[in-house]
CSV table of C-alpha atoms in Angstrom, one decimal:
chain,number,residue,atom,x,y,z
S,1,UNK,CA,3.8,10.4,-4.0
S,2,UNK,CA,3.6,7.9,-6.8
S,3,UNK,CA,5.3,4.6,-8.1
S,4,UNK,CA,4.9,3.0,-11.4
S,5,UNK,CA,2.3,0.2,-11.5
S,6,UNK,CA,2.1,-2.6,-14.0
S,7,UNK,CA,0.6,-2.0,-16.6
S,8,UNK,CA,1.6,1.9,-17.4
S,9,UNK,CA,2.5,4.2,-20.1
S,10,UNK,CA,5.6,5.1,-21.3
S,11,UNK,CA,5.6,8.5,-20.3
S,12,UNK,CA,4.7,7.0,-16.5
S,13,UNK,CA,7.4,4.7,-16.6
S,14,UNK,CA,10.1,7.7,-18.0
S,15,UNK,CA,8.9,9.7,-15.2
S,16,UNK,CA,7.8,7.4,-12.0
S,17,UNK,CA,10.3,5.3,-10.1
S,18,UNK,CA,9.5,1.4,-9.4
S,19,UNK,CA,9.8,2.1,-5.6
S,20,UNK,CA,10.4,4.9,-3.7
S,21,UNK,CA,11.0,5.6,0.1
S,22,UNK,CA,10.2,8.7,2.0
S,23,UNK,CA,10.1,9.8,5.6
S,24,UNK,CA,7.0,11.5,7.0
S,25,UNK,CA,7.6,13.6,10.4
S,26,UNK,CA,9.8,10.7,12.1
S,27,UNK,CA,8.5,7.4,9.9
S,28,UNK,CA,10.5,5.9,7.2
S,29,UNK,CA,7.5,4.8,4.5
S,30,UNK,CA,8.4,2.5,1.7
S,31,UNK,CA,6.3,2.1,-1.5
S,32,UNK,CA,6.3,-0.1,-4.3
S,33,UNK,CA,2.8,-1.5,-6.4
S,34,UNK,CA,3.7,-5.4,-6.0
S,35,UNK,CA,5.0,-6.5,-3.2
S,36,UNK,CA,4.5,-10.5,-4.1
S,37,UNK,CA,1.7,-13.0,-3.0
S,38,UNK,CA,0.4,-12.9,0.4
S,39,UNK,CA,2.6,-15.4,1.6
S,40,UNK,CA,5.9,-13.6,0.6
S,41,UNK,CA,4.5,-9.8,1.9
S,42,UNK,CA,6.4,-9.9,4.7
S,43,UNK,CA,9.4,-11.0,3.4
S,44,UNK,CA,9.4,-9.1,0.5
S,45,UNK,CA,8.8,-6.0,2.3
S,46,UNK,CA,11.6,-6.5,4.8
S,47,UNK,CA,13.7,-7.3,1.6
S,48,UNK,CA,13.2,-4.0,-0.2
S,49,UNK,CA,12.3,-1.4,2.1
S,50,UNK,CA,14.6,-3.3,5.4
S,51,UNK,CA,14.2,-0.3,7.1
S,52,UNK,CA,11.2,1.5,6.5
S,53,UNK,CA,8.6,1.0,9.7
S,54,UNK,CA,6.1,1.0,6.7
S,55,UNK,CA,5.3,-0.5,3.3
S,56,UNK,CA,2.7,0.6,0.9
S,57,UNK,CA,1.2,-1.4,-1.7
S,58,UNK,CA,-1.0,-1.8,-4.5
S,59,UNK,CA,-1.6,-4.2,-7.0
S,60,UNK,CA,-4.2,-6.7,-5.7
S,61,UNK,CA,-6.8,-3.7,-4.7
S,62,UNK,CA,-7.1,-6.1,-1.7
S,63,UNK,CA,-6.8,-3.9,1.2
S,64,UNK,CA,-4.3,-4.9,3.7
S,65,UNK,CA,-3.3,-3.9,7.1
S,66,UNK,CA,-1.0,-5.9,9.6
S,67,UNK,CA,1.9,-5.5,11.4
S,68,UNK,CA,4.7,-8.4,10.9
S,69,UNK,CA,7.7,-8.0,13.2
S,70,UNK,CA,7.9,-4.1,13.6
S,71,UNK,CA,7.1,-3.0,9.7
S,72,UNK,CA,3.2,-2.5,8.7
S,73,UNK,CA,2.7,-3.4,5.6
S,74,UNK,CA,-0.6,-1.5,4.4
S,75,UNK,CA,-2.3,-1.8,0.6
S,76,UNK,CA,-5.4,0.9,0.7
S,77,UNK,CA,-7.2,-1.4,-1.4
S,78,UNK,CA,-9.0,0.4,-4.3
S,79,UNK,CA,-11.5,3.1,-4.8
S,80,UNK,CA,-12.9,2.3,-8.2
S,81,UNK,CA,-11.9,-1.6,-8.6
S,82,UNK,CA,-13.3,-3.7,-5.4
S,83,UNK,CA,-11.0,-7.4,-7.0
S,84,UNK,CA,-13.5,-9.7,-5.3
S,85,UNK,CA,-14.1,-7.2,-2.2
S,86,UNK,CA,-17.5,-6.6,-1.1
S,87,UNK,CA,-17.0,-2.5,-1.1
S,88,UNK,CA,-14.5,-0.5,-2.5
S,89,UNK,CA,-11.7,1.1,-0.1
S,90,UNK,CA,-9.3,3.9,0.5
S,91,UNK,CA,-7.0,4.0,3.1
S,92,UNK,CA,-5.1,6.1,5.6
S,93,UNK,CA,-1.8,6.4,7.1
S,94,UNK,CA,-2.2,7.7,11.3
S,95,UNK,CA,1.8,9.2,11.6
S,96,UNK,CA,2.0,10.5,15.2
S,97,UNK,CA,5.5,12.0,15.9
S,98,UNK,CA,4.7,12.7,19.3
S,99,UNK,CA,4.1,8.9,20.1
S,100,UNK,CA,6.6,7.7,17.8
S,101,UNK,CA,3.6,5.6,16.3
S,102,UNK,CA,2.0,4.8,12.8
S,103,UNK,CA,-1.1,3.0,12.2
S,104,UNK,CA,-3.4,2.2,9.0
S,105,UNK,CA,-6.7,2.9,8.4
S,106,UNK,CA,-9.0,1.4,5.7
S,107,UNK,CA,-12.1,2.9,5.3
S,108,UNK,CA,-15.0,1.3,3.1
S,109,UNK,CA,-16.7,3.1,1.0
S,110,UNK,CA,-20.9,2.8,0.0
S,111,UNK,CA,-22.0,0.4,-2.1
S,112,UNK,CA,-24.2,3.2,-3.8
S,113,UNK,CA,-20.8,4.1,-5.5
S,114,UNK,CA,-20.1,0.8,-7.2
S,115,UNK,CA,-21.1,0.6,-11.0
């Protein structure tokens, strides 16, 4: 699944919606590259995706992972641009229908990588 991000080619932006929400097994996901500054995340994310139990986000290539009031908002952070981050990260979404639960994962990868 993809979403346009800011600085793309036309034939991206022809072809890739600016957000896009999906379920997975029983979890409503939202994504969209830039969900505002840190201070507005929340808000924003509740705003666009009001009833997604998830929001995934891009942009920064901070990673991100917390929970604010029922919706996790999640950015896996990047794996080729670590923005001021000691490593470079990927991340993973945990969907467990069976628990009715959801919960990120970023994982760091080796500074060996790093150019």
């Amino acid at each position: 699944m993809a979403v346009q991000g800011n600085v793309e080619y036309e034939e991206v932006v022809l072809k890739l919606p600016i957000k896009r929400e999906v379920v997975v097994g029983g979890c409503r996901i939202g994504v969209v590259h830039i969900l505002g500054d840190s201070r507005s995340h929340a808000r924003v994310a509740r705003q666009e995706f009001p009833n997604a139990r998830v929001v995934v986000f891009g942009h920064s290539h901070i990673p991100w992972n917390e929970e604010h009031d029922g919706q996790l908002l999640f950015n896996p952070g990047s794996a080729t641009d670590r923005r001021r981050q000691p490593r470079c990260s990927i991340g993973i979404l945990h969907v467990d229908d069976e628990a009715k639960s959801v919960r990120g994962e970023i994982i760091w990868l080796e500074r060996s990588h790093l150019p």
